[in-house]
Coordinates of C-alpha atoms in Angstrom, one line a residue:
M126 CA 0.0 0.4 -0.1
I127 CA 1.3 3.6 -0.8
R128 CA 1.6 5.7 2.1
P129 CA 0.0 9.0 2.4
E130 CA 2.0 12.1 1.2
F131 CA -0.1 14.8 1.0
S132 CA 0.3 18.1 -0.9
K133 CA -1.4 20.8 -2.9
E134 CA -1.4 18.3 -5.5
N135 CA -3.2 14.9 -4.2
I136 CA -5.3 16.8 -1.5
M137 CA -9.1 15.7 -2.6
P138 CA -10.9 18.7 -3.4
V139 CA -14.6 19.5 -1.1
K140 CA -16.3 18.3 -4.7
K141 CA -14.7 15.1 -4.9
R142 CA -15.0 14.5 -0.8
G143 CA -18.9 14.9 -1.7
I144 CA -18.6 12.2 -4.4
I145 CA -17.1 9.7 -1.8
A146 CA -19.9 10.7 1.0
G147 CA -22.1 9.7 -1.7
I148 CA -20.8 6.1 -2.2
L149 CA -20.4 5.6 1.7
T150 CA -24.1 6.2 1.7
I151 CA -24.8 3.8 -1.0
L152 CA -22.5 1.7 1.5
V153 CA -24.7 2.3 4.2
I154 CA -28.2 1.4 1.8
L155 CA -25.7 -1.9 0.9
T156 CA -25.7 -2.7 4.5
V157 CA -29.3 -3.8 5.6
L158 CA -29.4 -6.2 2.7
C159 CA -26.7 -8.3 4.6
P160 CA -27.5 -11.1 6.7
G161 CA -29.5 -10.3 10.1
S162 CA -30.9 -7.1 8.9
A163 CA -34.6 -6.4 10.5
L164 CA -35.7 -5.0 6.9
F165 CA -35.8 -8.3 5.8
A166 CA -39.0 -9.1 6.7
Q167 CA -40.3 -6.1 3.8
S168 CA -40.4 -6.5 0.8
T169 CA -40.0 -2.6 -0.1
L170 CA -37.0 -0.4 1.2
N171 CA -38.0 3.2 1.2
I172 CA -35.4 5.6 1.0
G173 CA -36.1 9.5 1.0
W174 CA -33.9 12.2 -0.5
S175 CA -33.9 15.8 -1.0
E176 CA -33.3 16.3 -4.1
G177 CA -32.8 14.2 -8.1
P178 CA -30.3 12.9 -9.6
Q179 CA -28.5 16.1 -11.4
A180 CA -27.2 13.1 -13.9
G181 CA -30.7 11.5 -14.3
M182 CA -30.0 8.4 -15.2
N183 CA -26.6 8.4 -17.0
P184 CA -23.5 7.5 -15.2
F185 CA -20.6 9.2 -16.9
L186 CA -22.2 12.6 -15.8
A187 CA -22.6 11.6 -12.2
R188 CA -20.3 14.6 -9.6
S189 CA -23.3 14.6 -6.3
E190 CA -23.9 12.5 -3.7
G191 CA -27.6 12.2 -4.6
D192 CA -26.5 11.1 -8.0
Y193 CA -24.2 8.3 -6.5
L194 CA -27.3 7.8 -4.0
F195 CA -29.6 7.0 -6.9
L196 CA -27.3 5.6 -9.7
G197 CA -25.0 3.2 -7.1
L198 CA -27.5 0.7 -6.8
I199 CA -28.1 -0.1 -10.3
Y200 CA -23.9 0.5 -11.2
E201 CA -20.9 -0.2 -8.9
P202 CA -17.4 0.6 -8.0
L203 CA -14.6 -1.4 -8.0
A204 CA -14.3 -1.4 -4.5
M205 CA -16.4 -0.2 -1.7
P206 CA -14.7 2.6 0.6
N207 CA -15.8 2.2 4.4
M208 CA -16.6 4.5 7.1
D209 CA -13.3 3.4 8.8
G210 CA -11.0 4.5 5.9
S211 CA -10.8 0.9 4.9
V212 CA -12.0 -0.1 0.9
K213 CA -13.6 -3.2 0.6
P214 CA -13.7 -5.7 -2.5
W215 CA -16.7 -5.4 -4.9
I216 CA -16.1 -6.1 -8.3
A217 CA -12.1 -5.9 -8.4
R218 CA -11.4 -8.8 -5.1
S219 CA -8.1 -7.5 -4.7
W220 CA -5.2 -4.9 -5.8
T221 CA -2.1 -4.2 -5.4
Y222 CA 0.4 -1.2 -5.6
D223 CA 4.2 -1.4 -7.3
E224 CA 5.9 1.9 -5.7
P225 CA 9.1 1.4 -8.4
S226 CA 6.7 1.5 -11.5
M227 CA 4.2 3.8 -9.9
T228 CA 1.2 0.8 -10.8
W229 CA -1.9 -0.5 -9.3
T230 CA -2.9 -4.1 -10.6
F231 CA -6.8 -4.2 -10.1
E232 CA -8.2 -7.9 -10.0
L233 CA -11.7 -9.0 -10.9
D234 CA -13.9 -11.2 -10.1
S235 CA -14.7 -14.0 -12.3
R236 CA -17.7 -14.2 -10.9
A237 CA -19.1 -10.3 -12.1
R238 CA -22.2 -10.2 -14.1
W239 CA -24.1 -7.5 -16.1
S240 CA -28.1 -7.7 -15.3
D241 CA -27.8 -8.6 -19.4
G242 CA -25.4 -12.1 -17.5
R243 CA -22.3 -10.5 -20.1
P244 CA -19.5 -11.1 -17.4
I245 CA -17.6 -7.8 -16.6
T246 CA -13.9 -7.6 -17.6
G247 CA -10.9 -5.8 -17.3
R248 CA -11.8 -4.2 -21.1
D249 CA -15.1 -2.4 -19.2
V250 CA -13.3 -0.6 -16.8
K251 CA -10.7 0.6 -19.1
F252 CA -13.8 2.0 -21.4
S253 CA -15.4 3.1 -18.7
F254 CA -12.1 5.2 -17.3
E255 CA -10.5 6.4 -20.6
T256 CA -14.4 7.1 -21.5
A257 CA -14.6 9.9 -18.7
Y258 CA -11.2 10.8 -19.5
K259 CA -11.8 11.3 -23.1
Y260 CA -14.5 13.7 -22.5
N261 CA -13.8 14.9 -19.1
F262 CA -17.1 13.4 -17.6
P263 CA -17.2 14.0 -14.1
L264 CA -17.0 10.4 -12.8
G265 CA -13.3 10.4 -14.2
S266 CA -12.5 13.7 -12.8
P267 CA -11.1 12.9 -9.2
T268 CA -8.6 10.5 -10.8
Q269 CA -7.6 11.8 -14.3
G270 CA -4.8 14.1 -13.8
F271 CA -2.8 11.3 -11.9
V272 CA -3.3 8.3 -14.4
E273 CA -0.5 7.9 -17.2
S274 CA -2.6 4.8 -19.1
I275 CA -4.9 2.2 -18.3
S276 CA -4.2 -1.8 -19.5
T277 CA -5.6 -5.1 -19.0
K278 CA -4.2 -8.2 -19.0
G279 CA -6.4 -11.3 -20.0
D280 CA -9.9 -10.6 -18.7
H281 CA -10.1 -10.0 -15.2
T282 CA -7.1 -7.8 -14.9
V283 CA -6.6 -3.8 -15.4
I284 CA -3.7 -1.5 -14.4
F285 CA -3.1 1.9 -14.1
K286 CA 0.0 3.2 -14.8
M287 CA 0.4 6.6 -12.5
K288 CA 2.0 9.9 -13.4
K289 CA 2.7 10.1 -10.1
P290 CA 2.0 9.1 -6.4
F291 CA -1.6 9.8 -5.2
A292 CA -2.4 8.7 -1.7
A293 CA -6.4 8.8 -2.3
F294 CA -5.9 6.9 -5.5
L295 CA -7.6 3.5 -4.1
M296 CA -10.6 5.6 -2.4
L297 CA -11.3 7.2 -5.9
A298 CA -10.5 4.6 -8.4
G299 CA -11.7 2.5 -6.1
G300 CA -15.0 4.3 -6.0
T301 CA -15.8 5.1 -9.1
L302 CA -18.7 3.2 -11.0
I303 CA -18.5 1.3 -14.1
M304 CA -20.2 0.7 -17.4
P305 CA -20.4 -2.2 -19.4
E306 CA -18.6 -1.8 -22.9
H307 CA -20.9 -3.5 -24.8
I308 CA -23.8 -1.3 -24.7
W309 CA -21.9 2.2 -23.9
S310 CA -19.8 1.8 -26.8
Q311 CA -22.6 2.0 -29.2
V312 CA -23.7 5.4 -28.1
E313 CA -22.9 8.1 -30.3
K314 CA -23.6 11.0 -27.6
I315 CA -22.8 10.1 -24.6
D316 CA -23.5 13.2 -22.3
L317 CA -26.6 13.5 -24.0
H318 CA -27.6 9.9 -23.2
K319 CA -30.7 9.3 -21.3
N320 CA -30.3 5.6 -20.6
T321 CA -33.3 4.4 -20.0
N322 CA -33.1 0.9 -20.0
P323 CA -29.8 0.9 -17.5
V324 CA -28.1 -1.8 -17.8
G325 CA -25.5 -2.3 -14.9
S326 CA -24.1 -5.3 -12.7
G327 CA -25.5 -4.1 -9.1
P328 CA -28.3 -5.6 -6.6
F329 CA -31.3 -3.7 -7.9
L330 CA -32.5 -3.0 -11.7
Y331 CA -34.4 -0.1 -12.7
Q332 CA -38.0 -0.2 -13.6
E333 CA -38.8 4.0 -13.5
F334 CA -38.0 7.5 -13.0
Q335 CA -40.2 10.1 -11.9
P336 CA -38.3 13.8 -11.7
R337 CA -39.0 15.5 -9.0
S338 CA -40.7 12.1 -7.1
H339 CA -39.5 9.3 -7.4
I340 CA -37.0 6.5 -8.4
L341 CA -38.8 2.7 -8.3
L342 CA -35.5 -0.4 -8.7
V343 CA -36.5 -3.8 -7.9
K344 CA -34.0 -6.6 -7.0
N345 CA -32.0 -8.5 -9.9
T346 CA -32.6 -11.7 -9.0
N347 CA -29.4 -13.0 -10.7
Y348 CA -27.2 -11.0 -8.7
W349 CA -24.0 -12.3 -9.1
K350 CA -22.7 -11.5 -5.3
R351 CA -25.4 -12.4 -2.6
D352 CA -29.3 -13.3 -2.5
I353 CA -31.0 -9.9 -2.1
K354 CA -33.6 -10.2 0.1
I355 CA -35.2 -6.5 -0.3
D356 CA -38.2 -7.1 -3.9
R357 CA -37.8 -3.0 -4.4
V358 CA -35.8 0.6 -3.4
I359 CA -37.9 3.6 -3.7
I360 CA -36.0 6.6 -3.5
R361 CA -38.4 9.2 -2.9
I362 CA -37.4 12.8 -3.5
Y363 CA -38.7 15.7 -1.4
Q364 CA -38.6 19.3 -2.0
N365 CA -36.9 20.3 1.1
L366 CA -35.8 18.3 4.3
E367 CA -38.2 19.8 6.8
A368 CA -40.9 17.4 4.4
E369 CA -38.3 14.8 4.3
V370 CA -38.7 14.2 7.8
V371 CA -42.1 15.1 8.3
A372 CA -41.9 11.8 6.3
L373 CA -39.8 9.6 8.4
K374 CA -41.5 10.9 11.6
K375 CA -44.7 9.2 9.5
G376 CA -43.2 6.4 9.5
E377 CA -43.2 6.6 5.1
L378 CA -40.0 6.5 5.3
D379 CA -37.0 3.9 6.7
A380 CA -34.2 5.7 5.7
M381 CA -33.0 9.3 5.6
P382 CA -29.5 9.3 4.6
D383 CA -29.0 13.4 3.9
L384 CA -28.8 15.0 7.6
G385 CA -25.2 16.2 6.7
G386 CA -25.4 19.5 7.7
S387 CA -28.4 19.0 10.0
E388 CA -26.8 16.6 12.8
S389 CA -29.0 18.2 15.6
L390 CA -32.4 16.4 14.3
I391 CA -31.1 13.1 15.0
P392 CA -31.3 12.9 18.6
V393 CA -35.3 14.0 17.9
L394 CA -35.3 11.8 15.2
K395 CA -34.2 8.5 17.5
R396 CA -37.4 9.4 19.7

């Protein structure tokens, strides 16, 4: 593991830290899918959020926490940053850093599949990052300035050659959502693509999106990683935090992850 060396060049800007916070929100939601959760008895998980996704259903344009909340249950990253600063394997089962050559090598989980049944390969990872870099999409902004080249070895190995050491690379690159090359390489204008039929690798499948209202997801019965115990997820969009709090108090919501800056409400809501 690279030893953190912080400088003006590699301290994460506030906006990039916000993206990681969004990924952590996804982690919290996925945690309730693990054995032992009281939510197993429910068929629908209702989540509140105080804004709609700025990127719509196009992950290449994802820049806000809301974008990652909505899209992060359909698409997945190489690795999942944890609250304690550790990083958990996800699409990638392992990784190594070679200091002399300044290369990160990710080994993908061979079980990983897209929702259409096709395997996830290193080519998908390479395509996702290179496309984001080529068009300066928000998806690639946290790492673009530090990566010299990306290559693959076989179907399940991806190698990032760095321009210079970057202490936050694992968290930022690992937390980047991965896109299927066989779908997005056919899109002529990616920045304008509405992505009305998303093909992802996540535990849920897209069913319906109503701007300023909600997004409805249904479980991916063929999810590659584990059995999913929740049939549907509805992320409900509220125009303001106050309305969302009222909905939580009424029992209309099971989770409300966007309390940042309003922590004083936590003791009240716990009651």
